[in-house]
PDB file of C-alpha atoms in Angstrom:
ATOM      1  CA  GLN A   1       8.791 -13.063 -10.195  1.00 80.00           C
ATOM      2  CA  VAL A   2       7.927 -10.529  -7.432  1.00 91.00           C
ATOM      3  CA  GLN A   3       7.367 -11.125  -4.099  1.00 96.00           C
ATOM      4  CA  LEU A   4       6.348  -8.694  -1.708  1.00 97.00           C
ATOM      5  CA  VAL A   5       6.084  -8.733   2.300  1.00 97.00           C
ATOM      6  CA  GLU A   6       4.207  -6.444   4.447  1.00 97.00           C
ATOM      7  CA  SER A   7       4.722  -5.172   7.628  1.00 97.00           C
ATOM      8  CA  GLY A   8       3.892  -2.740  10.329  1.00 97.00           C
ATOM      9  CA  GLY A   9       0.313  -3.486  10.701  1.00 97.00           C
ATOM     10  CA  GLY A  10      -1.105  -3.611  14.083  1.00 98.00           C
ATOM     11  CA  TYR A  11      -3.922  -2.129  16.673  1.00 98.00           C
ATOM     12  CA  VAL A  12      -3.847   1.649  17.251  1.00 98.00           C
ATOM     13  CA  GLN A  13      -6.403   4.014  18.714  1.00 98.00           C
ATOM     14  CA  PRO A  14      -8.244   7.148  16.620  1.00 98.00           C
ATOM     15  CA  GLY A  15      -5.823   9.593  15.555  1.00 98.00           C
ATOM     16  CA  GLY A  16      -2.675   7.470  15.960  1.00 98.00           C
ATOM     17  CA  TYR A  17      -0.228   6.622  13.693  1.00 98.00           C
ATOM     18  CA  LEU A  18       1.017   3.423  11.760  1.00 98.00           C
ATOM     19  CA  ARG A  19       3.622   2.759   9.225  1.00 98.00           C
ATOM     20  CA  LEU A  20       3.331   0.321   6.924  1.00 98.00           C
ATOM     21  CA  SER A  21       6.302  -1.309   4.959  1.00 98.00           C
ATOM     22  CA  CYS A  22       6.559  -3.471   1.622  1.00 97.00           C
ATOM     23  CA  ALA A  23       9.646  -5.222   0.842  1.00 96.00           C
ATOM     24  CA  ALA A  24      10.365  -6.365  -2.543  1.00 95.00           C
ATOM     25  CA  SER A  25      12.383  -9.237  -4.165  1.00 94.00           C
ATOM     26  CA  VAL A  26      13.154  -7.388  -6.663  1.00 89.00           C
ATOM     27  CA  SER A  27      14.459  -3.909  -7.693  1.00 88.00           C
ATOM     28  CA  ILE A  28      11.668  -1.493  -7.425  1.00 87.00           C
ATOM     29  CA  SER A  29      13.517   0.839 -10.092  1.00 87.00           C
ATOM     30  CA  SER A  30      12.231  -1.453 -12.612  1.00 85.00           C
ATOM     31  CA  ILE A  31       8.224  -1.684 -11.252  1.00 89.00           C
ATOM     32  CA  ASN A  32       6.136   0.946 -13.413  1.00 90.00           C
ATOM     33  CA  THR A  33       3.875   1.346 -10.373  1.00 95.00           C
ATOM     34  CA  MET A  34       3.789   0.369  -6.524  1.00 96.00           C
ATOM     35  CA  GLY A  35       1.013   1.248  -4.165  1.00 97.00           C
ATOM     36  CA  TRP A  36      -1.167   0.226  -1.408  1.00 98.00           C
ATOM     37  CA  TYR A  37      -4.869  -1.081  -1.319  1.00 98.00           C
ATOM     38  CA  ARG A  38      -6.856  -2.146   1.504  1.00 98.00           C
ATOM     39  CA  GLN A  39     -10.030  -4.428   2.157  1.00 98.00           C
ATOM     40  CA  ALA A  40     -12.566  -3.476   4.972  1.00 97.00           C
ATOM     41  CA  PRO A  41     -14.851  -6.721   6.510  1.00 91.00           C
ATOM     42  CA  GLY A  42     -17.856  -7.000   3.911  1.00 94.00           C
ATOM     43  CA  LYS A  43     -16.071  -4.410   1.374  1.00 96.00           C
ATOM     44  CA  GLN A  44     -14.560  -4.665  -2.077  1.00 96.00           C
ATOM     45  CA  ARG A  45     -10.845  -3.734  -2.196  1.00 97.00           C
ATOM     46  CA  GLU A  46     -10.218  -0.314  -2.961  1.00 97.00           C
ATOM     47  CA  LEU A  47      -7.069   1.473  -3.737  1.00 97.00           C
ATOM     48  CA  VAL A  48      -5.160   3.655  -0.976  1.00 98.00           C
ATOM     49  CA  ALA A  49      -1.990   5.084  -2.962  1.00 98.00           C
ATOM     50  CA  THR A  50       0.058   4.496  -5.885  1.00 98.00           C
ATOM     51  CA  ILE A  51       3.566   5.338  -6.867  1.00 97.00           C
ATOM     52  CA  THR A  52       5.089   5.107 -10.088  1.00 95.00           C
ATOM     53  CA  SER A  53       8.589   4.663 -10.792  1.00 91.00           C
ATOM     54  CA  GLY A  54       8.793   8.138 -11.988  1.00 91.00           C
ATOM     55  CA  GLY A  55       7.927   9.325  -8.461  1.00 93.00           C
ATOM     56  CA  GLY A  56       4.442  10.656  -9.246  1.00 97.00           C
ATOM     57  CA  THR A  57       1.847   9.596  -6.619  1.00 98.00           C
ATOM     58  CA  ASN A  58      -2.261   9.273  -6.438  1.00 98.00           C
ATOM     59  CA  TYR A  59      -4.479   8.615  -3.506  1.00 98.00           C
ATOM     60  CA  VAL A  60      -7.719   7.988  -2.677  1.00 98.00           C
ATOM     61  CA  ASP A  61      -9.697  10.815  -1.866  1.00 98.00           C
ATOM     62  CA  SER A  62     -10.245   9.787   1.782  1.00 98.00           C
ATOM     63  CA  VAL A  63      -6.784   9.357   2.826  1.00 98.00           C
ATOM     64  CA  LYS A  64      -5.357  12.581   1.074  1.00 98.00           C
ATOM     65  CA  GLY A  65      -3.412  14.607   3.544  1.00 98.00           C
ATOM     66  CA  ARG A  66      -3.316  11.960   6.284  1.00 98.00           C
ATOM     67  CA  PHE A  67      -1.509   9.180   4.260  1.00 98.00           C
ATOM     68  CA  THR A  68       2.082   9.488   2.175  1.00 98.00           C
ATOM     69  CA  ILE A  69       3.484   6.850   0.097  1.00 98.00           C
ATOM     70  CA  SER A  70       7.107   6.710  -0.822  1.00 97.00           C
ATOM     71  CA  ARG A  71       9.835   4.403  -1.828  1.00 95.00           C
ATOM     72  CA  ASP A  72      13.387   4.055  -1.406  1.00 94.00           C
ATOM     73  CA  ASN A  73      14.963   2.362  -4.002  1.00 92.00           C
ATOM     74  CA  ALA A  74      18.130   1.234  -2.523  1.00 93.00           C
ATOM     75  CA  LYS A  75      16.432  -0.930  -0.318  1.00 95.00           C
ATOM     76  CA  ASN A  76      13.556  -2.473  -2.376  1.00 95.00           C
ATOM     77  CA  THR A  77      10.973  -0.964   0.039  1.00 96.00           C
ATOM     78  CA  VAL A  78       7.670   1.039  -0.322  1.00 97.00           C
ATOM     79  CA  SER A  79       6.161   2.794   2.586  1.00 98.00           C
ATOM     80  CA  LEU A  80       2.815   4.044   3.548  1.00 98.00           C
ATOM     81  CA  GLN A  81       2.765   6.550   6.577  1.00 98.00           C
ATOM     82  CA  MET A  82      -0.524   6.846   8.367  1.00 98.00           C
ATOM     83  CA  ARG A  83      -1.461   9.789  10.022  1.00 98.00           C
ATOM     84  CA  THR A  84      -4.738  10.747  12.396  1.00 98.00           C
ATOM     85  CA  LEU A  85      -5.951   6.999  11.750  1.00 98.00           C
ATOM     86  CA  LYS A  86      -9.736   7.034  11.795  1.00 98.00           C
ATOM     87  CA  PRO A  87     -11.939   3.749  12.564  1.00 98.00           C
ATOM     88  CA  GLU A  88     -12.654   3.778   8.629  1.00 97.00           C
ATOM     89  CA  ASP A  89      -9.097   2.990   7.776  1.00 98.00           C
ATOM     90  CA  THR A  90      -9.761  -0.359   9.594  1.00 98.00           C
ATOM     91  CA  ALA A  91      -8.883  -2.951   6.844  1.00 98.00           C
ATOM     92  CA  VAL A  92      -6.503  -5.454   5.435  1.00 98.00           C
ATOM     93  CA  TYR A  93      -3.630  -3.691   3.731  1.00 98.00           C
ATOM     94  CA  TYR A  94      -2.093  -5.084   0.608  1.00 98.00           C
ATOM     95  CA  CYS A  95       1.094  -4.225  -1.059  1.00 97.00           C
ATOM     96  CA  ASN A  96       0.713  -4.254  -5.030  1.00 97.00           C
ATOM     97  CA  ALA A  97       3.437  -3.914  -8.053  1.00 96.00           C
ATOM     98  CA  LYS A  98       2.185  -3.533 -11.297  1.00 94.00           C
ATOM     99  CA  LEU A  99       4.850  -4.646 -14.207  1.00 89.00           C
ATOM    100  CA  SER A 100       3.827  -3.535 -17.982  1.00 85.00           C
ATOM    101  CA  THR A 101       4.526  -6.313 -20.694  1.00 83.00           C
ATOM    102  CA  TYR A 102       3.833  -6.821 -24.098  1.00 87.00           C
ATOM    103  CA  TYR A 103       1.055  -8.758 -23.011  1.00 89.00           C
ATOM    104  CA  GLY A 104      -0.892  -6.554 -20.571  1.00 89.00           C
ATOM    105  CA  VAL A 105      -0.027  -5.788 -17.311  1.00 90.00           C
ATOM    106  CA  ASP A 106       0.880  -8.337 -14.629  1.00 92.00           C
ATOM    107  CA  ALA A 107      -0.074  -7.560 -10.852  1.00 94.00           C
ATOM    108  CA  TYR A 108       1.310  -9.092  -8.019  1.00 96.00           C
ATOM    109  CA  TRP A 109       0.048  -8.841  -4.403  1.00 97.00           C
ATOM    110  CA  GLY A 110       1.678  -9.372  -0.851  1.00 97.00           C
ATOM    111  CA  GLN A 111       0.040 -11.221   1.736  1.00 97.00           C
ATOM    112  CA  GLY A 112      -1.349  -8.250   3.853  1.00 97.00           C
ATOM    113  CA  THR A 113      -1.172  -6.897   7.189  1.00 98.00           C
ATOM    114  CA  GLN A 114      -4.010  -5.768   9.386  1.00 98.00           C
ATOM    115  CA  VAL A 115      -4.589  -2.393  10.606  1.00 98.00           C
ATOM    116  CA  THR A 116      -7.241  -1.924  13.311  1.00 98.00           C
ATOM    117  CA  VAL A 117      -8.318   1.360  14.468  1.00 98.00           C
ATOM    118  CA  SER A 118     -10.369   1.026  17.616  1.00 97.00           C
ATOM    119  CA  SER A 119     -10.511   2.970  20.907  1.00 94.00           C
TER     120      SER A 119
END
């Protein structure tokens, strides 16, 4: 079982900065992939960024060059630095953890944190 708790969401003007954090209840070094997803009103959940246990990262095209995902194994946290925020970044952001098992992939989700970008 993995519990994930997000923090750092809020209201920011376009061009602003926010840093989201996700605290895991287990050692993240044992988790294959951690990442951030988001869901805007009326839209499906989409991938924002992922980071593997080996440190490899992937980003959705719309955030490349603006967002940075990182992990701190000592603190069991994953962060998402969001720079030059745009109104279209407005969404509920969810922390995600994926673990590969013999039976398949187990996915865990946090409760989400709201990010609102508006003037």
